[in-house]
Amino acid sequence: MLFLQLIASFFFLLLLPLLSILFLTRASASPPPSTTTSLPRSYPIIGSFLAVLANRKRSLQWISDIVQLSPSATYVLHRNFATPVVLTANPAVVQHILKTHFHNYVKGNIFPQTLKDLLGNGIFNVDGESWKFQRQIASHEFNTKSLRKFVETVVDTEISDRLIPILSSAAATGTVLDFEDILQRFAFDNICEIAFGFDPAYLLPSLPQTKFAQAFEDSVQISGDRFRSLIPLVWKIKKLLNIGSEKRLRIAVSEVQEFAKNVIREKKHQLREKASLDSVDLLSRFLSSGHSDENFVTDIVISFILAGRDTTSAALTWYLWLLSKNPHVESEVLKEINEKSEATAFDEVKDMVYTHASLCESMRLYPPVAVDSKEAVNDDVLPDGTVVKKGMRVTYIPYAMGRSEALWGKDWAEFKPERWLEREETENRQWRFVGRDAYTYPVFQAGPRICLGKEMAFLQMKRVVAGILRRFKVVPVIEEGVEPEFVTQLAARMKGGLPVRIVERDEKE
């Protein structure tokens, strides 16, 4: 099978110069539009490669446009020699692959192979019994009150001891901060404490470039670039020859894994000295419960660091930008924060319904994971009648679903927290949160693989939002009318970051 793939790729590489000339000739006469108005043409042998190439710099928007143009919100895209891929923004199809036919739709080969170097056999990179075993272990730990309390303490300490002083200093000096970078540093410190019981001290006034943090960033960046490669054979050859980006990836991953294993060995040493560990971080919990295999624990902990670092920081970056453009929403959020200013218990923070709704609304428009896909184990037929052959991938697009008029109405483009709320039928008429089903809003996945850290992510985000907005205004330093570019890596980011000025609030506000 691999031999046939190599032969096919070889012939495709021979054709590529001719195709590129054809594309460039056409593109010089008529550049691709910013909005796709028709479904892509498919040709013998090369499929829709010309359209893929033409839209390579706006691939997320392009595939989102395609599913919006399709009557069933599902489309089969043919790509040169590769197996066709099913694109969908149909909630019924999402439910089909993530829940009702979960057994038939797996990670498959592409995703695990691409992330194998970074994630190994961690929970996000495996199927079957290995996934089930890790899920059971992690699920038990995530549902303990002691871990929730630990998360609260870690988040509050990072806010009060690091985030607020940096913002106060920036407000006093007029310094422009890259708030995406600040939030990612904050999230990295948090998740390392929660996962490892280790403080990398990444969010300091000097904004240091620590070795572990930089190695982790390089690992994530290069691993994500593999997914965007038009011809995956290229990165595989570079890996085989140990050159270029693949050489850098090998070095970075080696540093990440060596650091993780050193922490694990130290924890094991502590455990031998005591009957149990005092720390309640995830690593200590895994080791204390008898899961001591070094490679197993390394893979699962690195997986959680990846999930905790990128998703919340990305969500908060877009959220704060949206608030700055919608002062009426910011006013309502601030009002609720001030009313709950004495709230410290987990359940009380959870009851910040307007803030919760506004966060959900932000993630509808800018989901941290914009695209996800599964591979069919056997032939199948989707609820909309699309035929899926064994080995085909079905890709669902939360980004497109959040911008669907069919799902969210004609006002889908508005940042409108009220779409998640309704008034209670009581005298005070308070807001009550009304969630959407996980298949219309699959931002946290759905079905058996639904995100274990969802509640903790909202806890962290609400506390960060409250800590910031209670004292400061975040003012983006972006030209009026210019919208930042949404770029997808392993998690979505804002291209170029979010430059902001920090302004101290008046006491009356």
Short mmCIF file of C-alpha atoms in Angstrom, two decimals:
data_model
loop_
_atom_site.label_atom_id
_atom_site.label_comp_id
_atom_site.label_asym_id
_atom_site.label_seq_id
_atom_site.Cartn_x
_atom_site.Cartn_y
_atom_site.Cartn_z
CA MET A 1 0.00 0.00 0.00
CA LEU A 2 2.81 2.38 0.92
CA PHE A 3 4.58 1.52 -2.36
CA LEU A 4 1.47 2.46 -4.35
CA GLN A 5 1.20 5.75 -2.45
CA LEU A 6 4.83 6.54 -3.22
CA ILE A 7 4.33 5.78 -6.93
CA ALA A 8 1.18 7.93 -7.05
CA SER A 9 2.94 10.76 -5.23
CA PHE A 10 5.92 10.49 -7.61
CA PHE A 11 3.73 10.91 -10.69
CA PHE A 12 1.86 13.74 -9.02
CA LEU A 13 5.14 15.51 -8.30
CA LEU A 14 6.03 15.16 -11.98
CA LEU A 15 2.70 16.75 -12.92
CA LEU A 16 2.96 19.50 -10.28
CA PRO A 17 5.10 21.96 -12.32
CA LEU A 18 2.64 21.77 -15.23
CA LEU A 19 -0.33 22.20 -12.91
CA SER A 20 1.35 25.11 -11.15
CA ILE A 21 2.00 26.89 -14.47
CA LEU A 22 -1.62 26.33 -15.43
CA PHE A 23 -2.80 27.64 -12.09
CA LEU A 24 -0.50 30.68 -12.10
CA THR A 25 -1.57 31.58 -15.64
CA ARG A 26 -5.22 31.45 -14.63
CA ALA A 27 -4.61 33.20 -11.32
CA SER A 28 -2.81 36.15 -12.95
CA ALA A 29 -5.88 36.82 -15.03
CA SER A 30 -8.45 36.33 -12.29
CA PRO A 31 -7.35 36.06 -8.62
CA PRO A 32 -9.52 33.84 -6.39
CA PRO A 33 -12.45 35.73 -4.85
CA SER A 34 -12.60 36.36 -1.10
CA THR A 35 -15.91 34.48 -0.99
CA THR A 36 -16.57 31.25 -2.84
CA THR A 37 -19.72 31.45 -4.95
CA SER A 38 -19.74 28.00 -6.55
CA LEU A 39 -18.72 24.46 -5.73
CA PRO A 40 -15.22 23.45 -6.95
CA ARG A 41 -14.74 21.74 -10.28
CA SER A 42 -13.31 18.23 -10.25
CA TYR A 43 -11.12 16.85 -13.07
CA PRO A 44 -9.89 13.34 -13.91
CA ILE A 45 -6.78 12.30 -11.95
CA ILE A 46 -6.19 15.65 -10.23
CA GLY A 47 -9.69 16.04 -8.76
CA SER A 48 -10.17 19.53 -7.32
CA PHE A 49 -6.44 20.12 -6.83
CA LEU A 50 -6.50 23.41 -8.77
CA ALA A 51 -9.19 24.77 -6.47
CA VAL A 52 -7.31 23.52 -3.39
CA LEU A 53 -4.16 25.23 -4.64
CA ALA A 54 -5.98 28.46 -5.49
CA ASN A 55 -7.48 28.64 -2.00
CA ARG A 56 -4.50 27.33 -0.02
CA LYS A 57 -4.14 30.63 1.87
CA ARG A 58 -7.81 30.71 2.85
CA SER A 59 -8.52 27.00 3.13
CA LEU A 60 -10.73 27.27 6.24
CA GLN A 61 -12.95 29.93 4.71
CA TRP A 62 -13.01 28.03 1.43
CA ILE A 63 -14.22 24.72 2.88
CA SER A 64 -16.69 26.66 5.05
CA ASP A 65 -18.07 28.34 1.92
CA ILE A 66 -18.35 24.94 0.21
CA VAL A 67 -20.52 23.38 2.92
CA GLN A 68 -22.65 26.53 3.07
CA LEU A 69 -23.27 26.24 -0.67
CA SER A 70 -24.21 22.56 -0.47
CA PRO A 71 -27.98 21.98 0.05
CA SER A 72 -27.32 19.34 2.73
CA ALA A 73 -24.34 21.21 4.25
CA THR A 74 -22.24 18.18 3.23
CA TYR A 75 -19.90 17.88 0.26
CA VAL A 76 -17.50 15.20 -1.04
CA LEU A 77 -14.19 16.81 -2.05
CA HIS A 78 -12.00 14.87 -4.50
CA ARG A 79 -8.29 15.58 -4.10
CA ASN A 80 -5.84 14.30 -6.74
CA PHE A 81 -4.68 10.75 -5.90
CA ALA A 82 -5.89 10.86 -2.33
CA THR A 83 -9.08 9.28 -1.02
CA PRO A 84 -12.05 11.70 -1.25
CA VAL A 85 -12.90 13.57 1.96
CA VAL A 86 -16.40 14.39 3.19
CA LEU A 87 -16.85 17.96 4.45
CA THR A 88 -19.85 18.74 6.63
CA ALA A 89 -21.56 21.38 8.75
CA ASN A 90 -24.69 19.26 9.25
CA PRO A 91 -25.54 18.57 12.94
CA ALA A 92 -27.20 15.25 12.05
CA VAL A 93 -23.99 14.08 10.40
CA VAL A 94 -21.91 15.31 13.35
CA GLN A 95 -24.12 13.33 15.74
CA HIS A 96 -23.85 10.30 13.46
CA ILE A 97 -20.04 10.22 13.47
CA LEU A 98 -19.42 11.37 17.05
CA LYS A 99 -22.15 9.42 18.84
CA THR A 100 -24.59 7.05 17.14
CA HIS A 101 -21.91 5.45 14.93
CA PHE A 102 -18.95 6.33 17.14
CA HIS A 103 -17.55 2.81 16.73
CA ASN A 104 -17.23 3.30 12.96
CA TYR A 105 -15.43 6.66 13.01
CA VAL A 106 -11.96 6.76 14.50
CA LYS A 107 -8.80 8.86 14.46
CA GLY A 108 -7.55 6.56 11.71
CA ASN A 109 -4.02 6.83 10.34
CA ILE A 110 -3.50 10.44 9.24
CA PHE A 111 -4.03 12.24 12.55
CA PRO A 112 -2.02 9.84 14.79
CA GLN A 113 0.76 9.55 12.20
CA THR A 114 1.08 13.32 11.89
CA LEU A 115 1.15 13.95 15.65
CA LYS A 116 2.95 10.78 16.71
CA ASP A 117 6.24 12.55 17.44
CA LEU A 118 4.63 15.08 19.79
CA LEU A 119 1.73 13.18 21.37
CA GLY A 120 2.96 9.59 21.09
CA ASN A 121 0.19 7.29 22.26
CA GLY A 122 -1.51 9.96 24.37
CA ILE A 123 -5.28 10.14 24.81
CA PHE A 124 -5.86 12.54 21.89
CA ASN A 125 -3.88 10.43 19.45
CA VAL A 126 -5.25 6.90 19.89
CA ASP A 127 -8.39 4.83 19.38
CA GLY A 128 -9.84 1.63 20.76
CA GLU A 129 -8.84 0.09 24.08
CA SER A 130 -5.88 2.43 24.60
CA TRP A 131 -8.16 5.47 24.32
CA LYS A 132 -10.83 3.86 26.50
CA PHE A 133 -8.31 3.04 29.24
CA GLN A 134 -6.86 6.57 29.31
CA ARG A 135 -10.32 8.10 29.17
CA GLN A 136 -11.46 6.12 32.22
CA ILE A 137 -8.40 7.16 34.21
CA ALA A 138 -8.64 10.82 33.23
CA SER A 139 -12.41 10.97 33.68
CA HIS A 140 -12.12 9.74 37.25
CA GLU A 141 -9.49 12.36 38.11
CA PHE A 142 -11.30 15.25 36.40
CA ASN A 143 -14.44 14.59 38.41
CA THR A 144 -12.82 14.93 41.83
CA LYS A 145 -13.59 17.98 43.97
CA SER A 146 -9.97 18.18 45.09
CA LEU A 147 -8.74 18.67 41.52
CA ARG A 148 -11.36 21.36 40.90
CA LYS A 149 -10.26 23.18 44.05
CA PHE A 150 -6.63 22.85 42.99
CA VAL A 151 -7.45 24.36 39.58
CA GLU A 152 -9.23 27.26 41.29
CA THR A 153 -6.23 27.94 43.51
CA VAL A 154 -3.72 27.76 40.65
CA VAL A 155 -5.78 30.09 38.45
CA ASP A 156 -6.42 32.65 41.20
CA THR A 157 -2.75 32.70 42.22
CA GLU A 158 -1.58 33.23 38.64
CA ILE A 159 -4.09 36.07 38.20
CA SER A 160 -3.24 37.92 41.40
CA ASP A 161 0.53 37.33 41.51
CA ARG A 162 1.43 37.61 37.83
CA LEU A 163 -1.30 38.74 35.43
CA ILE A 164 -2.61 41.74 37.37
CA PRO A 165 0.86 43.19 38.17
CA ILE A 166 1.87 42.98 34.49
CA LEU A 167 -1.36 44.72 33.42
CA SER A 168 -0.95 47.38 36.12
CA SER A 169 2.57 48.11 34.94
CA ALA A 170 1.46 48.31 31.29
CA ALA A 171 -1.37 50.68 32.25
CA ALA A 172 1.04 52.94 34.15
CA THR A 173 3.66 53.09 31.39
CA GLY A 174 1.40 52.98 28.32
CA THR A 175 3.17 49.86 27.06
CA VAL A 176 1.57 47.98 24.18
CA LEU A 177 1.21 44.28 25.01
CA ASP A 178 0.55 41.34 22.73
CA PHE A 179 -2.40 40.04 24.68
CA GLU A 180 -2.47 36.73 22.84
CA ASP A 181 1.08 36.12 24.05
CA ILE A 182 0.17 37.19 27.61
CA LEU A 183 -2.82 34.83 27.70
CA GLN A 184 -0.83 31.94 26.25
CA ARG A 185 1.87 32.43 28.87
CA PHE A 186 -0.82 32.54 31.54
CA ALA A 187 -2.40 29.34 30.23
CA PHE A 188 0.97 27.58 29.94
CA ASP A 189 1.86 28.31 33.58
CA ASN A 190 -1.59 27.14 34.64
CA ILE A 191 -1.69 23.88 32.72
CA CYS A 192 1.90 22.94 33.69
CA GLU A 193 0.97 23.41 37.35
CA ILE A 194 -2.24 21.41 36.92
CA ALA A 195 -0.72 18.63 34.81
CA PHE A 196 2.83 18.40 36.23
CA GLY A 197 2.79 20.24 39.52
CA PHE A 198 5.58 22.33 37.96
CA ASP A 199 5.68 26.11 37.55
CA PRO A 200 7.54 27.15 34.37
CA ALA A 201 7.27 30.83 35.41
CA TYR A 202 6.52 31.84 31.83
CA LEU A 203 4.33 34.83 32.73
CA LEU A 204 6.86 37.13 34.36
CA PRO A 205 7.35 40.90 33.80
CA SER A 206 10.41 40.18 31.63
CA LEU A 207 8.31 37.82 29.43
CA PRO A 208 11.15 35.25 29.33
CA GLN A 209 11.72 32.65 26.62
CA THR A 210 12.14 29.51 28.72
CA LYS A 211 13.67 26.43 27.10
CA PHE A 212 10.73 24.12 27.80
CA ALA A 213 8.10 26.62 26.67
CA GLN A 214 9.97 27.39 23.45
CA ALA A 215 10.53 23.71 22.69
CA PHE A 216 6.84 23.05 23.24
CA GLU A 217 5.86 25.97 20.98
CA ASP A 218 8.20 24.74 18.21
CA SER A 219 6.80 21.21 18.53
CA VAL A 220 3.22 22.41 18.20
CA GLN A 221 4.02 24.82 15.34
CA ILE A 222 5.87 22.31 13.17
CA SER A 223 3.44 19.47 13.91
CA GLY A 224 0.58 21.74 12.84
CA ASP A 225 2.43 22.67 9.64
CA ARG A 226 2.40 19.00 8.67
CA PHE A 227 -1.40 19.11 8.37
CA ARG A 228 -1.24 22.09 6.02
CA SER A 229 1.21 20.43 3.65
CA LEU A 230 -0.32 20.04 0.17
CA ILE A 231 1.82 16.94 -0.36
CA PRO A 232 2.37 15.06 2.97
CA LEU A 233 5.12 13.00 1.34
CA VAL A 234 7.33 16.11 1.50
CA TRP A 235 7.44 16.29 5.32
CA LYS A 236 7.84 12.51 5.51
CA ILE A 237 10.92 12.66 3.26
CA LYS A 238 12.33 15.55 5.31
CA LYS A 239 11.81 13.48 8.44
CA LEU A 240 13.52 10.47 6.87
CA LEU A 241 16.50 12.61 5.89
CA ASN A 242 16.41 14.55 9.18
CA ILE A 243 16.54 17.95 7.49
CA GLY A 244 14.83 21.35 7.74
CA SER A 245 11.72 21.71 9.87
CA GLU A 246 11.64 17.99 10.63
CA LYS A 247 15.10 18.16 12.17
CA ARG A 248 13.95 21.11 14.31
CA LEU A 249 10.86 19.13 15.31
CA ARG A 250 12.96 16.14 16.38
CA ILE A 251 15.14 18.37 18.56
CA ALA A 252 12.17 20.24 20.07
CA VAL A 253 10.17 17.10 20.85
CA SER A 254 13.25 15.49 22.38
CA GLU A 255 13.61 18.50 24.72
CA VAL A 256 9.91 18.38 25.67
CA GLN A 257 9.97 14.66 26.39
CA GLU A 258 13.24 14.79 28.31
CA PHE A 259 11.90 17.60 30.48
CA ALA A 260 8.67 15.70 31.12
CA LYS A 261 10.50 12.50 31.99
CA ASN A 262 12.77 14.33 34.42
CA VAL A 263 9.72 15.69 36.24
CA ILE A 264 8.18 12.20 36.26
CA ARG A 265 11.36 10.64 37.67
CA GLU A 266 11.47 13.26 40.42
CA LYS A 267 7.83 12.56 41.28
CA LYS A 268 8.54 8.83 41.36
CA HIS A 269 11.45 9.44 43.71
CA GLN A 270 9.18 11.45 46.00
CA LEU A 271 6.62 8.67 45.88
CA ARG A 272 9.20 6.10 46.98
CA GLU A 273 9.98 8.29 49.97
CA LYS A 274 6.31 8.58 50.97
CA ALA A 275 3.19 6.44 50.84
CA SER A 276 1.54 9.08 48.65
CA LEU A 277 2.27 12.48 47.15
CA ASP A 278 0.99 15.66 48.78
CA SER A 279 0.42 17.39 45.42
CA VAL A 280 -2.93 16.95 43.66
CA ASP A 281 -1.72 17.65 40.11
CA LEU A 282 -2.65 15.13 37.42
CA LEU A 283 0.79 13.54 37.22
CA SER A 284 0.88 12.91 40.97
CA ARG A 285 -2.60 11.41 40.79
CA PHE A 286 -1.66 9.06 37.95
CA LEU A 287 1.50 7.90 39.73
CA SER A 288 -0.21 7.51 43.11
CA SER A 289 -2.91 5.34 41.55
CA GLY A 290 -0.30 2.93 40.18
CA HIS A 291 0.12 4.18 36.59
CA SER A 292 3.89 4.45 36.60
CA ASP A 293 4.94 3.50 33.05
CA GLU A 294 7.14 6.43 32.02
CA ASN A 295 6.14 6.58 28.34
CA PHE A 296 2.43 6.19 29.10
CA VAL A 297 2.41 8.97 31.71
CA THR A 298 4.58 11.25 29.53
CA ASP A 299 2.24 10.95 26.54
CA ILE A 300 -0.97 11.57 28.47
CA VAL A 301 0.42 14.56 30.40
CA ILE A 302 1.87 16.21 27.26
CA SER A 303 -1.55 15.74 25.62
CA PHE A 304 -3.25 17.64 28.44
CA ILE A 305 -0.66 20.43 28.32
CA LEU A 306 -1.35 20.87 24.60
CA ALA A 307 -5.11 21.01 25.16
CA GLY A 308 -4.91 23.37 28.14
CA ARG A 309 -2.35 25.76 26.70
CA ASP A 310 -3.80 26.62 23.33
CA THR A 311 -7.57 26.36 23.56
CA THR A 312 -8.38 28.71 26.46
CA SER A 313 -5.81 31.32 25.44
CA ALA A 314 -7.16 31.34 21.86
CA ALA A 315 -10.76 31.60 23.07
CA LEU A 316 -9.95 34.48 25.46
CA THR A 317 -7.98 36.41 22.84
CA TRP A 318 -10.94 36.51 20.44
CA TYR A 319 -13.37 37.12 23.31
CA LEU A 320 -11.58 40.24 24.54
CA TRP A 321 -11.32 41.59 21.00
CA LEU A 322 -15.07 41.07 20.49
CA LEU A 323 -15.84 42.80 23.78
CA SER A 324 -13.82 45.83 22.68
CA LYS A 325 -15.97 46.05 19.53
CA ASN A 326 -19.24 45.56 21.40
CA PRO A 327 -19.25 47.96 24.40
CA HIS A 328 -22.87 47.12 25.30
CA VAL A 329 -21.89 43.49 25.83
CA GLU A 330 -18.81 44.51 27.82
CA SER A 331 -21.02 46.73 29.97
CA GLU A 332 -23.37 43.83 30.78
CA VAL A 333 -20.45 41.51 31.55
CA LEU A 334 -18.85 44.11 33.83
CA LYS A 335 -22.17 44.70 35.60
CA GLU A 336 -22.48 40.99 36.34
CA ILE A 337 -18.84 40.77 37.46
CA ASN A 338 -19.33 43.60 39.94
CA GLU A 339 -22.47 41.97 41.29
CA LYS A 340 -20.54 38.75 41.81
CA SER A 341 -17.37 40.44 43.06
CA GLU A 342 -17.45 38.52 46.32
CA ALA A 343 -17.97 35.15 44.60
CA THR A 344 -15.12 32.72 45.21
CA ALA A 345 -16.78 29.32 45.36
CA PHE A 346 -16.84 27.22 42.19
CA ASP A 347 -20.63 27.09 41.95
CA GLU A 348 -20.99 30.85 42.38
CA VAL A 349 -18.62 31.60 39.54
CA LYS A 350 -20.44 29.01 37.45
CA ASP A 351 -23.63 31.06 37.89
CA MET A 352 -22.24 34.06 35.98
CA VAL A 353 -24.73 33.32 33.23
CA TYR A 354 -24.31 36.40 31.03
CA THR A 355 -20.53 36.06 31.06
CA HIS A 356 -20.92 32.35 30.32
CA ALA A 357 -23.25 33.11 27.40
CA SER A 358 -20.88 35.72 25.99
CA LEU A 359 -17.99 33.24 26.12
CA CYS A 360 -20.09 30.63 24.31
CA GLU A 361 -21.05 33.19 21.70
CA SER A 362 -17.38 34.13 21.16
CA MET A 363 -16.43 30.45 20.70
CA ARG A 364 -19.31 30.04 18.24
CA LEU A 365 -17.70 32.60 15.94
CA TYR A 366 -14.07 31.74 16.71
CA PRO A 367 -13.81 28.11 17.86
CA PRO A 368 -10.35 27.17 19.18
CA VAL A 369 -10.53 23.94 17.15
CA ALA A 370 -12.04 25.01 13.85
CA VAL A 371 -11.94 21.65 12.04
CA ASP A 372 -11.86 18.01 13.12
CA SER A 373 -12.20 14.75 11.25
CA LYS A 374 -12.72 11.01 11.67
CA GLU A 375 -11.93 8.03 9.45
CA ALA A 376 -14.52 5.42 8.50
CA VAL A 377 -13.68 1.88 9.61
CA ASN A 378 -16.35 0.39 7.32
CA ASP A 379 -18.62 1.54 4.47
CA ASP A 380 -21.49 3.71 5.70
CA VAL A 381 -24.28 6.05 4.61
CA LEU A 382 -24.64 9.37 6.41
CA PRO A 383 -28.07 10.71 7.50
CA ASP A 384 -28.16 13.08 4.49
CA GLY A 385 -27.56 10.18 2.08
CA THR A 386 -23.84 10.73 1.48
CA VAL A 387 -22.06 7.44 0.81
CA VAL A 388 -18.88 6.92 2.82
CA LYS A 389 -16.43 4.21 1.81
CA LYS A 390 -14.04 2.49 4.17
CA GLY A 391 -10.97 4.67 4.74
CA MET A 392 -12.68 7.96 3.80
CA ARG A 393 -12.45 10.81 6.26
CA VAL A 394 -15.49 12.77 7.39
CA THR A 395 -14.46 16.30 8.39
CA TYR A 396 -16.85 18.42 10.43
CA ILE A 397 -16.23 22.17 10.60
CA PRO A 398 -17.28 23.96 13.84
CA TYR A 399 -16.13 27.26 12.29
CA ALA A 400 -18.64 26.88 9.43
CA MET A 401 -21.39 25.61 11.75
CA GLY A 402 -21.05 28.68 13.97
CA ARG A 403 -21.56 30.91 10.93
CA SER A 404 -24.50 29.03 9.44
CA GLU A 405 -27.68 31.02 8.84
CA ALA A 406 -29.64 27.76 8.90
CA LEU A 407 -28.43 27.04 12.44
CA TRP A 408 -28.20 30.52 13.98
CA GLY A 409 -30.51 32.73 11.94
CA LYS A 410 -29.98 35.74 9.71
CA ASP A 411 -28.21 37.58 12.53
CA TRP A 412 -25.52 34.88 12.85
CA ALA A 413 -22.76 37.44 12.26
CA GLU A 414 -23.75 39.46 15.35
CA PHE A 415 -21.97 38.96 18.65
CA LYS A 416 -25.16 38.38 20.63
CA PRO A 417 -24.95 36.60 24.03
CA GLU A 418 -28.73 36.87 24.36
CA ARG A 419 -29.17 34.03 21.85
CA TRP A 420 -27.97 31.76 24.68
CA LEU A 421 -30.28 33.24 27.31
CA GLU A 422 -33.90 33.55 28.30
CA ARG A 423 -35.62 35.42 31.14
CA GLU A 424 -36.83 33.41 34.08
CA GLU A 425 -40.56 33.57 34.82
CA THR A 426 -39.98 35.02 38.26
CA GLU A 427 -40.39 38.44 39.79
CA ASN A 428 -36.77 39.52 39.26
CA ARG A 429 -36.71 38.15 35.68
CA GLN A 430 -33.07 37.08 35.84
CA TRP A 431 -31.26 35.54 32.91
CA ARG A 432 -31.16 31.78 32.58
CA PHE A 433 -28.61 30.07 30.35
CA VAL A 434 -30.04 27.96 27.51
CA GLY A 435 -27.41 25.72 25.96
CA ARG A 436 -27.35 24.28 22.45
CA ASP A 437 -26.95 20.60 21.75
CA ALA A 438 -23.36 19.46 21.30
CA TYR A 439 -23.92 18.50 17.64
CA THR A 440 -25.04 21.97 16.59
CA TYR A 441 -22.25 23.45 18.72
CA PRO A 442 -19.41 20.87 18.68
CA VAL A 443 -16.77 23.27 20.00
CA PHE A 444 -15.94 20.82 22.80
CA GLN A 445 -16.43 17.76 20.59
CA ALA A 446 -19.42 15.55 21.48
CA GLY A 447 -20.37 11.98 22.26
CA PRO A 448 -17.92 9.66 24.09
CA ARG A 449 -14.95 11.93 23.25
CA ILE A 450 -16.52 15.14 24.59
CA CYS A 451 -13.93 17.37 26.26
CA LEU A 452 -13.23 16.35 29.86
CA GLY A 453 -11.90 19.81 30.69
CA LYS A 454 -14.92 21.80 29.49
CA GLU A 455 -16.13 22.90 32.92
CA MET A 456 -12.62 23.73 34.09
CA ALA A 457 -11.99 25.73 30.92
CA PHE A 458 -15.05 27.88 31.66
CA LEU A 459 -13.97 28.25 35.29
CA GLN A 460 -10.56 29.49 34.19
CA MET A 461 -11.93 31.82 31.51
CA LYS A 462 -14.54 33.39 33.80
CA ARG A 463 -11.99 34.06 36.50
CA VAL A 464 -9.57 35.59 34.01
CA VAL A 465 -12.30 37.78 32.50
CA ALA A 466 -13.47 38.90 35.95
CA GLY A 467 -9.92 39.58 37.13
CA ILE A 468 -9.11 41.69 34.08
CA LEU A 469 -12.35 43.61 33.46
CA ARG A 470 -12.94 44.51 37.09
CA ARG A 471 -9.81 46.67 37.01
CA PHE A 472 -8.89 47.34 33.39
CA LYS A 473 -10.09 48.19 29.91
CA VAL A 474 -8.38 46.27 27.13
CA VAL A 475 -8.04 48.56 24.10
CA PRO A 476 -6.84 46.89 20.87
CA VAL A 477 -4.25 48.83 18.88
CA ILE A 478 -5.72 47.84 15.53
CA GLU A 479 -6.77 50.08 12.67
CA GLU A 480 -10.48 50.86 12.80
CA GLY A 481 -12.54 48.56 10.61
CA VAL A 482 -9.78 45.96 10.30
CA GLU A 483 -10.65 42.49 11.57
CA PRO A 484 -7.77 40.31 12.78
CA GLU A 485 -7.12 37.21 10.72
CA PHE A 486 -8.27 33.87 12.10
CA VAL A 487 -5.54 31.31 11.45
CA THR A 488 -5.68 27.61 12.23
CA GLN A 489 -2.83 25.61 13.66
CA LEU A 490 -3.49 22.77 16.09
CA ALA A 491 -5.63 25.42 17.76
CA ALA A 492 -6.80 28.66 16.18
CA ARG A 493 -4.86 31.86 16.68
CA MET A 494 -4.99 35.53 15.78
CA LYS A 495 -2.44 36.27 13.05
CA GLY A 496 0.18 38.64 14.40
CA GLY A 497 -1.26 38.48 17.91
CA LEU A 498 -3.51 41.06 19.59
CA PRO A 499 -1.65 44.33 20.34
CA VAL A 500 -3.45 46.24 23.11
CA ARG A 501 -3.12 49.11 25.54
CA ILE A 502 -4.26 48.59 29.10
CA VAL A 503 -6.29 51.34 30.75
CA GLU A 504 -7.07 51.40 34.48
CA ARG A 505 -10.80 51.74 35.15
CA ASP A 506 -12.24 54.60 37.16
CA GLU A 507 -13.72 53.55 40.49
CA LYS A 508 -17.17 54.69 39.26
CA GLU A 509 -17.20 52.25 36.36
#
